[in-house]
PDB file of N, CA and C in Angstrom:
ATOM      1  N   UNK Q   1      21.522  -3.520  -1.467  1.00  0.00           N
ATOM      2  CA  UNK Q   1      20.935  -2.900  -0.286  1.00  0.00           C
ATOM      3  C   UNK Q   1      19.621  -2.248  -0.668  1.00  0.00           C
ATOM      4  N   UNK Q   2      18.771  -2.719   0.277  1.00  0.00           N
ATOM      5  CA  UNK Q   2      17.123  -2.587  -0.475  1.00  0.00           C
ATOM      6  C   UNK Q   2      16.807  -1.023   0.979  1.00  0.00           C
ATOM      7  N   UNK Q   3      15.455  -0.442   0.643  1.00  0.00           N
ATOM      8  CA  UNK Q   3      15.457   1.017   1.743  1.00  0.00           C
ATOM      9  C   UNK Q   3      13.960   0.618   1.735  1.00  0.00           C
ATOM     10  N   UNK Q   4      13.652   0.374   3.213  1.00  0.00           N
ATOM     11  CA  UNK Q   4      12.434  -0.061   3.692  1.00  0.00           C
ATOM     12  C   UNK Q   4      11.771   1.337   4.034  1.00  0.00           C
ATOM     13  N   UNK Q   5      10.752   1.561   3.703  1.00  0.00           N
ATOM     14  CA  UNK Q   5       9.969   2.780   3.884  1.00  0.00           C
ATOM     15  C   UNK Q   5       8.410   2.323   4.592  1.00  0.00           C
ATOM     16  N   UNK Q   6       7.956   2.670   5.927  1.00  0.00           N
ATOM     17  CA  UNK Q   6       6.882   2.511   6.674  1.00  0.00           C
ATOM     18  C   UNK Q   6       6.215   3.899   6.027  1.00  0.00           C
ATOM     19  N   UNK Q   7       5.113   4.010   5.921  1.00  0.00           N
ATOM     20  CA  UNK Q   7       4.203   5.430   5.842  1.00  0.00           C
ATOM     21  C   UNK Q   7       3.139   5.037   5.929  1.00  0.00           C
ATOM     22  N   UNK Q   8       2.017   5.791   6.412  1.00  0.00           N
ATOM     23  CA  UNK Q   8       0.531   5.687   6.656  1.00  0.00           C
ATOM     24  C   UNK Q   8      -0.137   6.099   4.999  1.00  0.00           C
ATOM     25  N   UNK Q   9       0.342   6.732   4.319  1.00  0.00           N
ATOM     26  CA  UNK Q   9      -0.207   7.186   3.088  1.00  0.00           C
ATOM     27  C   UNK Q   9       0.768   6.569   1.970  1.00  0.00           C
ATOM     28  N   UNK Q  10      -0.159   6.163   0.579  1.00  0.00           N
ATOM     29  CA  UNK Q  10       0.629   5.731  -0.594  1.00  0.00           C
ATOM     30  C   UNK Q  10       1.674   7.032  -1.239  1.00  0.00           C
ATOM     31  N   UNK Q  11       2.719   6.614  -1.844  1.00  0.00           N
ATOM     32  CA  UNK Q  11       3.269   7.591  -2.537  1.00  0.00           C
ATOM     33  C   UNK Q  11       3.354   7.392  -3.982  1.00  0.00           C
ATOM     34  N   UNK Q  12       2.643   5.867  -4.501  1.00  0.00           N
ATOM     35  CA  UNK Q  12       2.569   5.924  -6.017  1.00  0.00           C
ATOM     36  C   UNK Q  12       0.962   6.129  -6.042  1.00  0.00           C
ATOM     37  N   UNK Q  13       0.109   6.655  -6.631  1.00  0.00           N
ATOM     38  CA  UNK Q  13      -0.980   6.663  -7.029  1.00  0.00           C
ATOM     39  C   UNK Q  13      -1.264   5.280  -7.544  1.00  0.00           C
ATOM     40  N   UNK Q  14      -2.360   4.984  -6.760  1.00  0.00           N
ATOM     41  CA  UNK Q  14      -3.234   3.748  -7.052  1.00  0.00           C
ATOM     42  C   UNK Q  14      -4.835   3.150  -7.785  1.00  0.00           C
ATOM     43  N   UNK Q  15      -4.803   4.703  -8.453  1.00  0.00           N
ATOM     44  CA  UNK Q  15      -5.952   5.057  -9.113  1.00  0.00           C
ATOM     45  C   UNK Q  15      -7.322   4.370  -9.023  1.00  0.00           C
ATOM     46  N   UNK Q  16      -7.520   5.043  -7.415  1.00  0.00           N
ATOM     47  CA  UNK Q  16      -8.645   5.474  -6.738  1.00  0.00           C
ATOM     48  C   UNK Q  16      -9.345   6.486  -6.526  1.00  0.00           C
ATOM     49  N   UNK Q  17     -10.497   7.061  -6.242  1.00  0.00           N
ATOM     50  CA  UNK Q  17     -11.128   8.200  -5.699  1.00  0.00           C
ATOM     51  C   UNK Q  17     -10.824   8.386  -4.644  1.00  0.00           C
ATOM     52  N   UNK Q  18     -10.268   7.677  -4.118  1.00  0.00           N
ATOM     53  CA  UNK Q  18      -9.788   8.197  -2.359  1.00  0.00           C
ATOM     54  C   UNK Q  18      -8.253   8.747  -2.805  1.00  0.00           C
ATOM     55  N   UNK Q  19      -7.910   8.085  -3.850  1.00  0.00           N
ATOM     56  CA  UNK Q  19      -6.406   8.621  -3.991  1.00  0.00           C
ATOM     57  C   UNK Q  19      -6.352  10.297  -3.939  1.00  0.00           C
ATOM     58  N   UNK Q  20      -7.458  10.249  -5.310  1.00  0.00           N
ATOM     59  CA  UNK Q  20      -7.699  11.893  -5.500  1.00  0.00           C
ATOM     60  C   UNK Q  20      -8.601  12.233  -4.507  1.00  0.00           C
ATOM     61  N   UNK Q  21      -8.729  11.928  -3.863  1.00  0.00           N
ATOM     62  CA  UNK Q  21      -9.407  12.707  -2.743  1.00  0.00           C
ATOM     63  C   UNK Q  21      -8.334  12.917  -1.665  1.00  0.00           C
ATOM     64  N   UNK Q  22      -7.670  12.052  -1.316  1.00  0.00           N
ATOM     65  CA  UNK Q  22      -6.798  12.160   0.109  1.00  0.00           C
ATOM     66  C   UNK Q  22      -5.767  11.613   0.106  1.00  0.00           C
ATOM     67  N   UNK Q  23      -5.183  12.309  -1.006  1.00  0.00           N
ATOM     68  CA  UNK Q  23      -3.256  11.837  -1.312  1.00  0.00           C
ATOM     69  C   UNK Q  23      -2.244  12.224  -0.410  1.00  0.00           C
ATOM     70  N   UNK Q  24      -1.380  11.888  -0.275  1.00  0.00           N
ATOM     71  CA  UNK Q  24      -0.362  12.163   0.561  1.00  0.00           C
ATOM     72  C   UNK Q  24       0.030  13.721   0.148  1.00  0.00           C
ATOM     73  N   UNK Q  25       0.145  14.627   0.936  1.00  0.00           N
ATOM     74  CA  UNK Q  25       1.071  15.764   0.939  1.00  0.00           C
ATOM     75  C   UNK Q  25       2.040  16.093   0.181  1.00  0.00           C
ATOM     76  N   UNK Q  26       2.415  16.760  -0.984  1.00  0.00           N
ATOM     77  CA  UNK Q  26       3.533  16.545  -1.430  1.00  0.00           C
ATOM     78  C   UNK Q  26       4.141  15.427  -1.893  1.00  0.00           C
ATOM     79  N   UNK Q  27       3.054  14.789  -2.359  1.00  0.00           N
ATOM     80  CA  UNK Q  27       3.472  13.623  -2.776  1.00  0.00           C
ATOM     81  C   UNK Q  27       4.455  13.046  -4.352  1.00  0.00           C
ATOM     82  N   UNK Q  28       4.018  14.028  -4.781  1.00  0.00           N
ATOM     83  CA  UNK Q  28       4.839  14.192  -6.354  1.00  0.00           C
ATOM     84  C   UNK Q  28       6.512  14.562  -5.906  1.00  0.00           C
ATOM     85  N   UNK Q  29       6.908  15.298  -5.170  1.00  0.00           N
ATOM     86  CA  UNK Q  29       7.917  16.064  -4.770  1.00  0.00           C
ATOM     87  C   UNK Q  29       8.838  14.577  -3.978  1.00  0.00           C
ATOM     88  N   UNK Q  30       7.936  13.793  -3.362  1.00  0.00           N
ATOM     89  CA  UNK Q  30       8.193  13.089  -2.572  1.00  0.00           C
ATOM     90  C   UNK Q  30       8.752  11.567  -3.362  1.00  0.00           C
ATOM     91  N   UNK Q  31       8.320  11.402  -4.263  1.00  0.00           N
ATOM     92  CA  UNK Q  31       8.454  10.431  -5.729  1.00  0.00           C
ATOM     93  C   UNK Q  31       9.472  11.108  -6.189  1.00  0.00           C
ATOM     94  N   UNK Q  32       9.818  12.044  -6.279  1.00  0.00           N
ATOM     95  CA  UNK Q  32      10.750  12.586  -7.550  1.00  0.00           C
ATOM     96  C   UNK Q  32      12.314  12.189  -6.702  1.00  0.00           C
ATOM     97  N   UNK Q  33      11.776  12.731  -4.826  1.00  0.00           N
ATOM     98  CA  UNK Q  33      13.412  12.021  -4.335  1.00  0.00           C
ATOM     99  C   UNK Q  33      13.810  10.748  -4.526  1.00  0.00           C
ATOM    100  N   UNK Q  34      12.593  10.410  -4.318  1.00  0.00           N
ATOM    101  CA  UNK Q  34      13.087   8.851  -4.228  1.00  0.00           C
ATOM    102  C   UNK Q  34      13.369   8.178  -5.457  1.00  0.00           C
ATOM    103  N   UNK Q  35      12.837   8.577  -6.519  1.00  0.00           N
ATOM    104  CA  UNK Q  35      13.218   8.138  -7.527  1.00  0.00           C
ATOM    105  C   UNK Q  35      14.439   8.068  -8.190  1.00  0.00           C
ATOM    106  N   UNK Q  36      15.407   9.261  -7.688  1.00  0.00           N
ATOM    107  CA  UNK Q  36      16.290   9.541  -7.408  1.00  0.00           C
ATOM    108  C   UNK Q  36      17.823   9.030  -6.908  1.00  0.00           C
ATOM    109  N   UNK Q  37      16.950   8.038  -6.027  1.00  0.00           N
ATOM    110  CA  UNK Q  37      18.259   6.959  -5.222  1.00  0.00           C
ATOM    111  C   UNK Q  37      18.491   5.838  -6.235  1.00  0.00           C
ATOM    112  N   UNK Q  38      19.821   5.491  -5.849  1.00  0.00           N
ATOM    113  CA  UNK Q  38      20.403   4.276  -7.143  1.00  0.00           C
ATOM    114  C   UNK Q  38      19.526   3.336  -6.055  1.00  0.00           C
ATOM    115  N   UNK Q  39      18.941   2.811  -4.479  1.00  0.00           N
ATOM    116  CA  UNK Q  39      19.117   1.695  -4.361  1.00  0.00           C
ATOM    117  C   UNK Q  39      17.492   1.442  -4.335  1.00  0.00           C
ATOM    118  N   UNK Q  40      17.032   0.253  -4.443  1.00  0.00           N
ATOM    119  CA  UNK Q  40      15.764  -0.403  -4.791  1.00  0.00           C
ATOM    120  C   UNK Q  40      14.653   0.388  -3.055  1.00  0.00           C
ATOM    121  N   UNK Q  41      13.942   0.887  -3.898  1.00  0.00           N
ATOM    122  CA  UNK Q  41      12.852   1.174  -2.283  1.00  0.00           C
ATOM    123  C   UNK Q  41      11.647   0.650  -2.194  1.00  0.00           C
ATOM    124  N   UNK Q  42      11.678  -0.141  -0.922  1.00  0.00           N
ATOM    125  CA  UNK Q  42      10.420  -0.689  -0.679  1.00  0.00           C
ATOM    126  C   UNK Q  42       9.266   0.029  -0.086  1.00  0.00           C
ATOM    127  N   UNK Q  43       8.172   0.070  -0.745  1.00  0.00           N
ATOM    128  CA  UNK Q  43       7.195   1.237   0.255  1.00  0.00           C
ATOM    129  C   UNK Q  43       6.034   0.208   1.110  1.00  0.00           C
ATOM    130  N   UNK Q  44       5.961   0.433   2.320  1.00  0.00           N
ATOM    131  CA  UNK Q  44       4.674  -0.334   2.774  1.00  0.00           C
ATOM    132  C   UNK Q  44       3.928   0.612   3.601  1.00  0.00           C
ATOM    133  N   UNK Q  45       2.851   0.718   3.113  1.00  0.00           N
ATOM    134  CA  UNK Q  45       1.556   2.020   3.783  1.00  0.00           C
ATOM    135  C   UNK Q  45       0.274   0.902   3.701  1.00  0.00           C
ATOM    136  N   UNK Q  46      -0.720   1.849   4.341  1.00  0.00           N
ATOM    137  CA  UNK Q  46      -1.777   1.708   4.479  1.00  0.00           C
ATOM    138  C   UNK Q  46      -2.983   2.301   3.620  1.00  0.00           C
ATOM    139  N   UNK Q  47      -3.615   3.451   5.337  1.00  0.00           N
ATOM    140  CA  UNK Q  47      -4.731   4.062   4.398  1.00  0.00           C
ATOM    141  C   UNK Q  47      -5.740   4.209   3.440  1.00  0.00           C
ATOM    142  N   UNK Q  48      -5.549   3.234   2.807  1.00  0.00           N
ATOM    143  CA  UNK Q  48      -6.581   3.345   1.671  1.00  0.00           C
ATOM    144  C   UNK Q  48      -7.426   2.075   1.694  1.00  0.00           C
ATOM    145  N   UNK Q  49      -7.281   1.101   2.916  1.00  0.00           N
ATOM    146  CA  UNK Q  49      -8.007  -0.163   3.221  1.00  0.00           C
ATOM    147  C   UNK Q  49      -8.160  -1.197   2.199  1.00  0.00           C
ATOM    148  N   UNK Q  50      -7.121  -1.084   1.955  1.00  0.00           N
ATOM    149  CA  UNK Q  50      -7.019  -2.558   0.446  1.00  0.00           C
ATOM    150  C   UNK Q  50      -5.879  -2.645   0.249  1.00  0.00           C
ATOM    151  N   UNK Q  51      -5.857  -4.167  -0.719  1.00  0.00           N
ATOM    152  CA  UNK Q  51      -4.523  -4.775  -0.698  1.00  0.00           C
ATOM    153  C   UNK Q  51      -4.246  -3.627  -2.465  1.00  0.00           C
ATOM    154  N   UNK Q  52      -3.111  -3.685  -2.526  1.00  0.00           N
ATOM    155  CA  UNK Q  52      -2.563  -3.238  -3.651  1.00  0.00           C
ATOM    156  C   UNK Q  52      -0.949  -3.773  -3.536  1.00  0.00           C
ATOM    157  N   UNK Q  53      -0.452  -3.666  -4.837  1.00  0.00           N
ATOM    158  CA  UNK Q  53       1.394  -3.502  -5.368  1.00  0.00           C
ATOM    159  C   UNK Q  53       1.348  -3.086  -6.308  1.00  0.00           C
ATOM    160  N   UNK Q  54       2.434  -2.239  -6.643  1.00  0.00           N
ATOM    161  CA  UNK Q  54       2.485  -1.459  -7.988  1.00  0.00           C
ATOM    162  C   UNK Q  54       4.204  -0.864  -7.957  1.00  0.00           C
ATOM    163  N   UNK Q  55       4.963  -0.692  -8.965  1.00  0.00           N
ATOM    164  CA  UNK Q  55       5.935  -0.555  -9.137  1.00  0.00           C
ATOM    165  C   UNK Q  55       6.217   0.642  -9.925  1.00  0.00           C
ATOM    166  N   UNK Q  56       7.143   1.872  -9.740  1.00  0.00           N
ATOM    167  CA  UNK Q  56       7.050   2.666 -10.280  1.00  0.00           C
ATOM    168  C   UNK Q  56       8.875   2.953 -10.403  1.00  0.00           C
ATOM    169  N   UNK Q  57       9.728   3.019 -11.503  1.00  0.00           N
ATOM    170  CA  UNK Q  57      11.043   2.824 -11.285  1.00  0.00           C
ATOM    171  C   UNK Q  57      11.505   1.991 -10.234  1.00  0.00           C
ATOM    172  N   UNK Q  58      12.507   2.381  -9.479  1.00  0.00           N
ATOM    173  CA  UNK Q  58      12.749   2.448  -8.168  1.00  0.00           C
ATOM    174  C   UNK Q  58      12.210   1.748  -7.019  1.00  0.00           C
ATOM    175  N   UNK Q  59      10.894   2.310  -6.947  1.00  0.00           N
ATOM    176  CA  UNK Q  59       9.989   2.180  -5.969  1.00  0.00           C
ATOM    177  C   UNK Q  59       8.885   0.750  -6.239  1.00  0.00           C
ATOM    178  N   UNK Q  60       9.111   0.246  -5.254  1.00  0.00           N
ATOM    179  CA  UNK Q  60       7.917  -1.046  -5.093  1.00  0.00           C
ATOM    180  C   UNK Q  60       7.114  -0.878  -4.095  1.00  0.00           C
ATOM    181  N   UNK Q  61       5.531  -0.510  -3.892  1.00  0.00           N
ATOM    182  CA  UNK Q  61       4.751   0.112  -2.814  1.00  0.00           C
ATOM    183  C   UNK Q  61       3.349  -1.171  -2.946  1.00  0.00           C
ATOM    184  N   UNK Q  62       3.847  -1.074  -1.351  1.00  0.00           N
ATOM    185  CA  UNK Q  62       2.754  -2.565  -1.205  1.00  0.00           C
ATOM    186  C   UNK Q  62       2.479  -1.955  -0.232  1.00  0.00           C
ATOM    187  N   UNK Q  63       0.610  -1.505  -0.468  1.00  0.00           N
ATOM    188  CA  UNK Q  63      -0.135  -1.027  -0.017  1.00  0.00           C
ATOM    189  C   UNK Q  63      -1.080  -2.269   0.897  1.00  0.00           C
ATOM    190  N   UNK Q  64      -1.490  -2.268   2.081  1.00  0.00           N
ATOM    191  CA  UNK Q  64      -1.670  -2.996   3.404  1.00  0.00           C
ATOM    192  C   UNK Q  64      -3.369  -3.030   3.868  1.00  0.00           C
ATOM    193  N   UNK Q  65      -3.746  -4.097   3.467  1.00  0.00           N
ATOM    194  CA  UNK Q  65      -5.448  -4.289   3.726  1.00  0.00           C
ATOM    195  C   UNK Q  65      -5.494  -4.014   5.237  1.00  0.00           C
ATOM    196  N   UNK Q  66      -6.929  -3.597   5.553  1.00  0.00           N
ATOM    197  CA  UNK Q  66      -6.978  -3.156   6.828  1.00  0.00           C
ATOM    198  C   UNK Q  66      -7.720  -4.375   7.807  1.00  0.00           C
ATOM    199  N   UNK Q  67      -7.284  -4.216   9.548  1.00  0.00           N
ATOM    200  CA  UNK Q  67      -8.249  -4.943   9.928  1.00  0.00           C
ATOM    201  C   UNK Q  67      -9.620  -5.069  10.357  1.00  0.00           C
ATOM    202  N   UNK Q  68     -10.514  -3.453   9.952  1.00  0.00           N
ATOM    203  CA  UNK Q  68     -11.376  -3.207  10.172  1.00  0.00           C
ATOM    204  C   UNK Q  68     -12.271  -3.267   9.126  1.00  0.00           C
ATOM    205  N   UNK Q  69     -12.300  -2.724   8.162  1.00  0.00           N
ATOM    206  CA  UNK Q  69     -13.377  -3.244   6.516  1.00  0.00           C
ATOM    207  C   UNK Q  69     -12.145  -2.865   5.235  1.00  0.00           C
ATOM    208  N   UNK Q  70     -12.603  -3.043   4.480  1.00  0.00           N
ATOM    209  CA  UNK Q  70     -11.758  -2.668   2.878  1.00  0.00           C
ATOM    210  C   UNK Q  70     -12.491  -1.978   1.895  1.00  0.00           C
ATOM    211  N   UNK Q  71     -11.847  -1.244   1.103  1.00  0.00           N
ATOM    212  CA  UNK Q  71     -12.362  -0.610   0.124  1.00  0.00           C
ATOM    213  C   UNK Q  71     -12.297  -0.888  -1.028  1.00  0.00           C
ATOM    214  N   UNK Q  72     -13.139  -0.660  -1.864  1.00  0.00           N
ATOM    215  CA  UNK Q  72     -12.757  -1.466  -3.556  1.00  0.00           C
ATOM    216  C   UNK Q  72     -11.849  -0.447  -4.358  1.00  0.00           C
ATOM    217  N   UNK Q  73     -11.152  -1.037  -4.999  1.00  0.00           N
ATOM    218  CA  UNK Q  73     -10.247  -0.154  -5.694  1.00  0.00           C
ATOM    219  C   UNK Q  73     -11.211   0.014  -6.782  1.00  0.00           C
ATOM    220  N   UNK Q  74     -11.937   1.230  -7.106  1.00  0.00           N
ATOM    221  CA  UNK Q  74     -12.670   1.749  -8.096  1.00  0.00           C
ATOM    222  C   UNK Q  74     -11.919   3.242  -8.332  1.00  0.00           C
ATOM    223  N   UNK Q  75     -12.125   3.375  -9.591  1.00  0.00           N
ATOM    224  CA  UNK Q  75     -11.542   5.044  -9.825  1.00  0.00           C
ATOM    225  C   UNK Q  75     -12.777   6.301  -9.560  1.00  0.00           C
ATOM    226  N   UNK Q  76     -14.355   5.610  -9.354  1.00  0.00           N
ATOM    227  CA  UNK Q  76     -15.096   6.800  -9.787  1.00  0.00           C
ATOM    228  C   UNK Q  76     -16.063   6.973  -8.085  1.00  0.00           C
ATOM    229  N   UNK Q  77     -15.788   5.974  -7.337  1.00  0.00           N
ATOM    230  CA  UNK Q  77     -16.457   5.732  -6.008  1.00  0.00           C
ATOM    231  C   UNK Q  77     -15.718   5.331  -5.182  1.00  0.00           C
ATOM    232  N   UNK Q  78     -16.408   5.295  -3.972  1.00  0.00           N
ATOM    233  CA  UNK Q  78     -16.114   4.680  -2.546  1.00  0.00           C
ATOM    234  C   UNK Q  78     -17.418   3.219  -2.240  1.00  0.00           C
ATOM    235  N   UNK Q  79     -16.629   2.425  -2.584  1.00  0.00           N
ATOM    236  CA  UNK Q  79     -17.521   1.188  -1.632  1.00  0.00           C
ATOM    237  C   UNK Q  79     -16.866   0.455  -0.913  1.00  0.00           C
ATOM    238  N   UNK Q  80     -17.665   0.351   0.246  1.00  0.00           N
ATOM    239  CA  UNK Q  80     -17.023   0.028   1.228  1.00  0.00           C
ATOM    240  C   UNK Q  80     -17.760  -1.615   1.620  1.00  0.00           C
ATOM    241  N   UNK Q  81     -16.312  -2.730   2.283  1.00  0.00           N
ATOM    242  CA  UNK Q  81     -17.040  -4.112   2.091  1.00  0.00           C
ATOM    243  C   UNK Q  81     -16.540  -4.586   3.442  1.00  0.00           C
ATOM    244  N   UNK Q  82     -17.296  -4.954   4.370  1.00  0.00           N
ATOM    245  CA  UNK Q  82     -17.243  -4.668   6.004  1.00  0.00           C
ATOM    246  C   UNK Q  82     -16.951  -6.495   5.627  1.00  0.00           C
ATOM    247  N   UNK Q  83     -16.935  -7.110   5.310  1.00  0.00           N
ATOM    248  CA  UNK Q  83     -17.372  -8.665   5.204  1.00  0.00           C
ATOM    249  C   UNK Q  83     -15.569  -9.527   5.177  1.00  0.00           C
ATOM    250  N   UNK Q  84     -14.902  -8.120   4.728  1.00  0.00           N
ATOM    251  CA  UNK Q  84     -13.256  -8.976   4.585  1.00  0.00           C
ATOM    252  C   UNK Q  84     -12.348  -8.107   5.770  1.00  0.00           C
ATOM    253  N   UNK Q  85     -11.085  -8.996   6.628  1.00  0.00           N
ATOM    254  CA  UNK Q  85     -10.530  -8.002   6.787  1.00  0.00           C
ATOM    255  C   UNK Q  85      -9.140  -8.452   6.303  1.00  0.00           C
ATOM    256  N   UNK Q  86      -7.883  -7.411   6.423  1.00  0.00           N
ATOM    257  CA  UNK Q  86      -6.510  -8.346   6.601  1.00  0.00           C
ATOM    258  C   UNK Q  86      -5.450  -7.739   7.049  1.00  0.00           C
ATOM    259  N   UNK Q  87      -4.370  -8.501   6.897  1.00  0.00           N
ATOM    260  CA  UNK Q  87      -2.825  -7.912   7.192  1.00  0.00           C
ATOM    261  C   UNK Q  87      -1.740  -8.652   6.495  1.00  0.00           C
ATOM    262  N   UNK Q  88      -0.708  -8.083   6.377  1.00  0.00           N
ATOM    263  CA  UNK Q  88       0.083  -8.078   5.806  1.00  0.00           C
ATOM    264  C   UNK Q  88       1.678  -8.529   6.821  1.00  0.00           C
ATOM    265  N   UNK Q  89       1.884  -9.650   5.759  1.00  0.00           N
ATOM    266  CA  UNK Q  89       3.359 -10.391   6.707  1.00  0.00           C
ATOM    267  C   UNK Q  89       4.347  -9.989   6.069  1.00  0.00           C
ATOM    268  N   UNK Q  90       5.262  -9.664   6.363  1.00  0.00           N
ATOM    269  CA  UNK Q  90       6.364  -8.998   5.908  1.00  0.00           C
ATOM    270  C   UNK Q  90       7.713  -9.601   6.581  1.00  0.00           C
ATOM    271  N   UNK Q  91       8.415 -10.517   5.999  1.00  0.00           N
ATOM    272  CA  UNK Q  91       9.482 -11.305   6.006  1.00  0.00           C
ATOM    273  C   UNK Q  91      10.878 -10.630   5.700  1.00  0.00           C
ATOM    274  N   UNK Q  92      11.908 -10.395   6.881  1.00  0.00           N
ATOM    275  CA  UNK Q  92      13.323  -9.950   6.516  1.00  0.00           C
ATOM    276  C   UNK Q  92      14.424 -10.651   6.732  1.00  0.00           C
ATOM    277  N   UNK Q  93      14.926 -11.005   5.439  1.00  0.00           N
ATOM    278  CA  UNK Q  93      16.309 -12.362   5.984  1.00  0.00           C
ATOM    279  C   UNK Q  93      17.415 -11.672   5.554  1.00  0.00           C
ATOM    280  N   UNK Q  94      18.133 -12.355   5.959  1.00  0.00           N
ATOM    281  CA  UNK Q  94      19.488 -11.702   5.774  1.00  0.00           C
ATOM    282  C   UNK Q  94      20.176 -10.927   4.259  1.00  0.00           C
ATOM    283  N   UNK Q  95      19.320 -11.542   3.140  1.00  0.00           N
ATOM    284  CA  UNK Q  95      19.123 -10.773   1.526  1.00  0.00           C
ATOM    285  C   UNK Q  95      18.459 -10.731   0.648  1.00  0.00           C
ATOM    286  N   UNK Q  96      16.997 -10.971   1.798  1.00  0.00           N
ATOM    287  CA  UNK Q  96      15.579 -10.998   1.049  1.00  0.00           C
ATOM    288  C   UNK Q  96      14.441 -10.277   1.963  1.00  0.00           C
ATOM    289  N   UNK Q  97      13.479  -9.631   1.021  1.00  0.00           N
ATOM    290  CA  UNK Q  97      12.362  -9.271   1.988  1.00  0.00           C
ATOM    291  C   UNK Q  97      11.643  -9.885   1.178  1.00  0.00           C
ATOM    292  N   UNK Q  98      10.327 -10.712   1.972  1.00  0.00           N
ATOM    293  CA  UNK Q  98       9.307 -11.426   1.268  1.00  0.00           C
ATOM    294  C   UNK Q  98       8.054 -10.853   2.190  1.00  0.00           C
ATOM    295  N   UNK Q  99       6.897 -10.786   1.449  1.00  0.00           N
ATOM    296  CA  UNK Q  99       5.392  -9.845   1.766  1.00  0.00           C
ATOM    297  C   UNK Q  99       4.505 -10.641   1.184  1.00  0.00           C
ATOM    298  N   UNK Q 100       3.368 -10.694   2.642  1.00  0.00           N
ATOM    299  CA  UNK Q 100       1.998 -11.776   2.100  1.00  0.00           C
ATOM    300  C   UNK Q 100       0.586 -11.207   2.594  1.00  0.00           C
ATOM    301  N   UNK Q 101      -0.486 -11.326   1.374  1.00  0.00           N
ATOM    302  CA  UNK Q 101      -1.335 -10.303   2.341  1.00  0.00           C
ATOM    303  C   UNK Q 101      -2.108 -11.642   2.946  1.00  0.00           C
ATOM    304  N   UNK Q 102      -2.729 -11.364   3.974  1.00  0.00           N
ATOM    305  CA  UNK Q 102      -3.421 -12.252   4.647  1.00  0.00           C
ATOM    306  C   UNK Q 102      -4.788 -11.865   4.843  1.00  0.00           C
ATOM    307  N   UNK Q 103      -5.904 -12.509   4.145  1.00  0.00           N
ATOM    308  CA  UNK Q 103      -7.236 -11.885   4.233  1.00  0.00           C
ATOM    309  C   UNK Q 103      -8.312 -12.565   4.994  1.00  0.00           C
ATOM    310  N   UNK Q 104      -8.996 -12.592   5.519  1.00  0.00           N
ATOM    311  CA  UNK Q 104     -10.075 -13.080   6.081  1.00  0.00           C
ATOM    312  C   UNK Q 104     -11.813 -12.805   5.687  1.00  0.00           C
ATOM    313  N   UNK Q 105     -13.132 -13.886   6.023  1.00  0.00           N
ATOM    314  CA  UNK Q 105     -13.896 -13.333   5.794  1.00  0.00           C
ATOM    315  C   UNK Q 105     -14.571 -13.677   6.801  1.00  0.00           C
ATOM    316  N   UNK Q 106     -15.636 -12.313   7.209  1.00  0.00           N
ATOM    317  CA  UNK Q 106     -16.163 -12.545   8.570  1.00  0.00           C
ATOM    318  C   UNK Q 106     -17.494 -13.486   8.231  1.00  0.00           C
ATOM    319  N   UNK Q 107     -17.515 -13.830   7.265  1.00  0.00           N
ATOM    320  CA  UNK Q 107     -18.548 -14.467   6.759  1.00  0.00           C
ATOM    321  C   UNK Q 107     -18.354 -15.933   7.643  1.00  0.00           C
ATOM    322  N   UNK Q 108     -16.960 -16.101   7.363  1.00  0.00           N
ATOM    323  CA  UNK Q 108     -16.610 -17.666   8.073  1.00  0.00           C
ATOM    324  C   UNK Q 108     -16.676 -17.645   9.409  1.00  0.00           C
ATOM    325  N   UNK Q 109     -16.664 -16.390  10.336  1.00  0.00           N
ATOM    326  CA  UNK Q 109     -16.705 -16.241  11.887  1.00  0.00           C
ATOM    327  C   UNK Q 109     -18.077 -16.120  12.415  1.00  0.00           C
TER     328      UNK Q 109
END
């Protein structure tokens, strides 16, 4: 039994400047519960306008490109790239969840 988690903000650090700039609330406190549970947790957020996955015990957090511009995952800046957008498909079967990011470039429109 897998624990689907929706949130607008990451809860593993994705080592960005936006991370350290505009982390989730209590976010350490918030890792330590979850880390906590015997069963596998899936995290899917946003916010930070780029694709990411990263695994931390427990926790698998697949972070959700946006459909308006994206951001580069840099640790020391913000650049911002108006030229891609995307979303994210998220598949639930009866004893699988499967996740695809889907990107676009407005270059081709």
């Amino acid at each position: 039994l897998k624990i689907l988690l929706f949130i607008h903000h990451s809860i593993l650090d994705c080592g960005t400047i936006l991370d350290q700039r505009f982390p989730l609330k209590n976010r350490d406190q918030l890792n330590m519960v979850l880390q906590e549970s015997d069963k596998e947790i899936m995290v899917f957020c946003g916010h930070y306008h780029m694709a990411d996955e990263r695994q931390e015990g427990n926790i698998h957090q697949h972070i959700t490109p946006a459909m308006s511009y994206q951001v580069a995952k840099l640790p020391d800046r913000v650049e911002i790239n108006n030229t891609t957008f995307g979303y994210r498909i998220i598949e639930i079967k009866e004893n699988s969840i499967s996740t695809e990011v889907v990107m676009f470039s407005s270059d081709n429109y």
